[in-house]
XYZ file of C-alpha atoms in Angstrom:
315
model
C -9.473 145.267 -26.776
C -5.937 143.901 -26.516
C -4.676 142.309 -23.373
C -2.384 145.238 -22.637
C -4.998 147.838 -23.514
C -7.451 146.029 -21.295
C -5.027 146.196 -18.381
C -4.367 149.879 -18.926
C -8.034 150.877 -18.985
C -8.987 149.036 -15.909
C -5.950 148.840 -13.695
C -7.792 149.879 -10.585
C -10.596 147.404 -11.206
C -8.112 144.635 -11.871
C -6.135 145.298 -8.738
C -9.246 145.371 -6.647
C -10.541 142.102 -7.993
C -7.150 140.435 -7.798
C -6.897 141.354 -4.128
C -10.262 139.606 -3.565
C -9.105 136.306 -5.125
C -9.146 133.371 -2.752
C -5.849 131.884 -1.649
C -5.370 128.530 -3.324
C -4.010 125.483 -1.625
C -0.726 124.207 -3.143
C -2.026 120.694 -3.764
C -0.761 119.903 -7.261
C 2.464 120.948 -9.036
C 2.257 121.041 -12.816
C 5.310 121.280 -15.087
C 4.552 123.917 -17.773
C 6.304 125.899 -20.468
C 6.932 128.676 -17.963
C 8.005 126.524 -15.104
C 6.257 124.644 -12.294
C 2.805 125.972 -11.396
C 1.011 125.066 -8.175
C -2.759 124.659 -8.259
C -5.500 123.596 -5.886
C -6.965 120.116 -6.195
C -10.422 121.674 -5.765
C -10.719 123.616 -9.006
C -14.198 124.950 -9.703
C -13.936 128.000 -11.957
C -11.976 127.418 -15.171
C -11.213 129.936 -17.884
C -9.768 128.650 -21.154
C -7.983 130.856 -23.664
C -7.410 128.076 -26.158
C -10.010 126.063 -28.058
C -8.271 122.770 -27.298
C -8.321 123.595 -23.564
C -12.102 124.217 -23.600
C -12.634 120.912 -25.367
C -10.401 118.970 -22.975
C -11.947 120.569 -19.891
C -15.467 119.567 -20.893
C -14.265 116.052 -21.816
C -12.750 115.714 -18.364
C -16.058 116.526 -16.736
C -15.721 120.236 -15.981
C -17.795 123.168 -17.119
C -15.539 126.172 -17.823
C -16.964 129.612 -17.081
C -14.985 131.477 -19.743
C -13.501 130.760 -23.175
C -12.332 132.514 -26.344
C -14.377 132.583 -29.571
C -13.495 130.333 -32.446
C -11.813 131.645 -35.593
C -14.332 133.205 -37.933
C -17.059 133.296 -35.264
C -18.364 135.286 -32.324
C -18.830 132.335 -29.956
C -17.388 128.903 -29.389
C -17.173 126.520 -32.332
C -20.447 125.104 -33.582
C -19.593 121.509 -32.687
C -19.353 122.310 -28.985
C -22.046 124.970 -28.634
C -24.662 122.606 -27.225
C -22.525 121.755 -24.163
C -20.924 125.202 -23.818
C -24.082 127.315 -23.726
C -23.215 128.917 -20.370
C -19.604 129.772 -21.215
C -18.867 133.490 -21.429
C -16.533 134.768 -24.143
C -13.372 136.357 -22.838
C -11.617 137.162 -26.119
C -10.453 135.686 -29.408
C -7.504 133.486 -30.419
C -5.598 136.751 -31.134
C -6.720 138.923 -28.232
C -7.681 138.073 -24.695
C -9.854 140.564 -22.831
C -8.185 140.850 -19.401
C -11.203 142.524 -17.795
C -13.470 139.690 -18.986
C -11.080 137.067 -17.567
C -10.893 138.850 -14.221
C -14.702 139.077 -14.092
C -14.901 135.279 -14.157
C -12.803 135.016 -10.986
C -11.053 131.873 -12.247
C -9.332 129.294 -10.053
C -7.227 128.363 -13.052
C -6.572 129.487 -16.639
C -5.754 126.959 -19.361
C -3.841 128.296 -22.329
C -2.156 127.160 -25.558
C 1.552 126.418 -25.827
C 1.670 129.436 -28.173
C 0.776 131.902 -25.336
C 3.506 134.564 -25.364
C 5.481 135.234 -22.188
C 4.120 138.813 -22.029
C 0.520 137.532 -21.904
C 1.447 134.741 -19.501
C 2.884 137.273 -17.130
C -0.438 139.124 -17.049
C -2.759 136.131 -16.893
C -0.759 134.409 -14.169
C -1.400 137.452 -11.895
C -5.115 136.549 -12.076
C -4.911 132.806 -11.509
C -2.506 129.887 -11.931
C -2.045 129.682 -15.715
C -1.266 126.353 -17.339
C 0.730 126.580 -20.596
C 1.864 123.185 -21.929
C 5.268 122.761 -23.439
C 4.904 122.880 -27.224
C 6.777 121.221 -30.032
C 5.062 122.907 -32.956
C 2.143 121.652 -34.957
C 1.866 117.902 -34.486
C -0.959 115.350 -34.957
C -0.672 114.272 -31.370
C -0.361 117.770 -29.984
C -3.839 117.583 -28.484
C -2.837 114.521 -26.503
C 0.220 116.223 -25.080
C -1.894 119.248 -24.109
C -4.700 117.183 -22.591
C -2.288 115.325 -20.297
C -1.009 118.578 -18.927
C -4.529 119.988 -18.425
C -5.589 116.710 -16.821
C -2.681 116.891 -14.399
C -3.730 120.402 -13.378
C -7.374 119.311 -12.994
C -6.513 116.103 -11.123
C -8.145 113.904 -13.786
C -5.139 112.076 -15.267
C -6.707 108.577 -15.313
C -9.840 109.868 -17.055
C -7.673 111.557 -19.656
C -5.898 108.331 -20.500
C -9.251 106.549 -20.863
C -10.476 109.257 -23.258
C -7.270 109.246 -25.305
C -7.464 105.461 -25.678
C -11.157 105.643 -26.699
C -10.318 108.056 -29.514
C -7.472 105.879 -30.729
C -9.585 102.713 -30.613
C -12.399 104.398 -32.530
C -10.055 105.609 -35.252
C -8.677 102.079 -35.591
C -12.204 100.687 -35.959
C -12.998 103.203 -38.702
C -9.736 102.314 -40.463
C -10.860 98.707 -40.724
C -14.053 99.843 -42.435
C -12.227 102.227 -44.727
C -9.733 99.557 -45.782
C -12.665 97.285 -46.659
C -14.407 99.946 -48.743
C -11.673 102.007 -50.472
C -8.841 100.379 -52.457
C -5.324 101.150 -51.238
C -4.503 103.227 -54.286
C -7.662 105.387 -53.905
C -7.135 106.720 -50.402
C -5.168 109.891 -51.190
C -6.566 113.069 -49.625
C -5.808 116.631 -48.689
C -7.513 119.057 -46.293
C -8.243 122.471 -47.835
C -9.435 125.648 -46.211
C -10.957 128.027 -48.725
C -10.319 131.686 -47.939
C -11.229 134.822 -49.884
C -7.644 134.806 -51.192
C -7.926 131.259 -52.450
C -7.357 127.647 -51.340
C -4.952 126.892 -48.476
C -3.604 123.377 -48.115
C -3.344 122.349 -44.423
C -0.144 120.627 -43.272
C -0.166 116.841 -42.770
C 0.833 117.616 -39.155
C -2.516 119.260 -38.560
C -4.850 117.837 -35.889
C -7.645 116.748 -38.252
C -5.154 115.452 -40.823
C -3.716 113.234 -38.113
C -7.161 111.763 -37.585
C -7.636 111.243 -41.320
C -4.379 109.337 -41.367
C -5.371 107.285 -38.309
C -8.625 106.430 -40.032
C -6.747 105.084 -43.067
C -6.447 107.944 -45.557
C -3.137 108.766 -47.247
C -2.808 112.466 -46.421
C -0.605 114.745 -48.493
C 0.108 118.471 -48.600
C 1.319 118.149 -52.224
C 4.727 119.550 -51.152
C 3.166 123.050 -51.028
C 3.951 123.871 -47.417
C 7.179 125.165 -45.995
C 8.577 123.276 -42.980
C 6.948 124.321 -39.729
C 4.167 126.258 -41.393
C 0.477 125.378 -40.756
C -0.629 125.769 -44.362
C 0.361 126.735 -47.887
C 0.115 130.111 -49.538
C -3.217 130.769 -51.247
C -3.525 128.931 -54.577
C -4.799 130.727 -57.610
C -7.503 129.154 -59.756
C -4.807 128.363 -62.352
C -2.901 126.301 -59.778
C -5.846 124.259 -58.452
C -4.628 121.147 -60.288
C -1.890 120.944 -57.619
C -4.480 119.893 -55.041
C -6.300 117.314 -57.202
C -6.484 114.046 -55.287
C -8.641 110.985 -54.745
C -10.522 112.880 -52.005
C -10.532 116.474 -50.857
C -11.952 117.615 -47.481
C -12.994 121.232 -48.092
C -13.568 123.708 -45.251
C -14.496 127.391 -44.923
C -14.390 129.465 -41.778
C -17.000 132.144 -42.377
C -19.518 133.619 -44.806
C -16.780 135.404 -46.706
C -14.961 132.158 -47.279
C -18.169 130.423 -48.353
C -18.858 133.096 -50.919
C -15.317 132.804 -52.268
C -15.652 129.029 -52.565
C -19.045 129.340 -54.231
C -17.526 131.689 -56.815
C -14.588 129.353 -57.406
C -16.905 126.380 -57.899
C -18.389 128.165 -60.918
C -15.010 128.392 -62.623
C -13.829 126.022 -65.363
C -10.586 125.403 -63.433
C -12.539 124.018 -60.497
C -14.790 121.883 -62.672
C -11.793 120.343 -64.441
C -10.459 118.774 -61.251
C -10.792 114.998 -61.353
C -11.901 114.933 -57.725
C -14.757 117.238 -58.640
C -15.825 115.093 -61.590
C -15.856 112.049 -59.247
C -17.915 113.993 -56.726
C -15.415 113.271 -53.981
C -14.998 116.782 -52.564
C -16.252 116.446 -48.986
C -17.519 119.722 -47.401
C -16.625 119.943 -43.715
C -17.074 122.477 -40.887
C -14.053 124.748 -40.866
C -14.495 125.707 -37.198
C -14.222 122.022 -36.325
C -11.763 120.735 -38.911
C -9.342 123.648 -39.183
C -9.508 125.504 -35.796
C -10.561 123.067 -33.033
C -8.639 120.361 -31.213
C -9.274 118.000 -28.330
C -11.106 114.765 -27.750
C -14.648 116.063 -28.336
C -13.480 117.575 -31.660
C -11.680 114.349 -32.486
C -14.895 112.333 -32.053
C -16.855 114.871 -34.122
C -14.327 114.569 -36.970
C -14.441 110.772 -36.692
C -18.280 111.079 -36.886
C -17.830 112.924 -40.226
C -15.460 110.248 -41.564
C -17.782 107.446 -40.421
C -20.717 109.181 -42.028
C -18.772 109.529 -45.295
C -18.008 105.841 -45.309
C -21.642 104.964 -44.457
C -23.344 107.198 -47.003
C -20.967 107.942 -49.873
C -18.676 104.975 -50.211
C -20.034 101.633 -51.385
C -18.475 98.282 -50.692
C -16.508 97.041 -53.748
């Protein structure tokens, strides 16, 4: 079901539908990774091929008609399912189904900065395709992306209001955290448990950026090579490398959950100080290790706030 294979199977269908696309007015010019893109200021049908773009579009007041599935799932991430019930799936993070995108007759396509030039060339034949400039994995990457999407959707002021709201909320939570957790007890790491073992997520990761904004001291235990999103899988014998004051622990699917459950029965897992203190915090992997955007940010801040409200006592 790859993009190229999809094009090959249905070339005649694609051409027919492309010819039927409406002519868009050149009302807005957006600077993107692949040059300036002109879009109409009357966008109605949005297809997103990036989880962060789906999140941002909903936050800006739109209802996309197509989106890719989240990692480890068949639909959109669980945290956004309630508001994305009507969104049709047009592929995965690895493979976009060209036929499914064409069927949505989009006015615009919102993509990740990681979209390859080959795929951009195909998608941009269907509709104006917005690919933000990317500077690698960064805590504020979602903000950079959202500003580009907001420009394309003519909602720049609303985007700034949303970005400020997330920042203000994180600052409020930080005040609570600093009142409840001593400065030398705020160390944490974000772990994604896979069948191969534990992966430590980079401090530059979206959710780790929010943990830091909320007052935690986030570390990757020097296990990650520069520019990489996560470490290599850790064996049970090396679990002590991830021991910390707190650990936020995620899995992506049933297979990962089974692997984590098996590891939790091992002596190596039980020996971790963070386990003995009962400060391993289970979190939704689709939200914490795959999603991005302001709605995801608020859902992660909800989790942190809930932790402080229910598990951490005032000194």
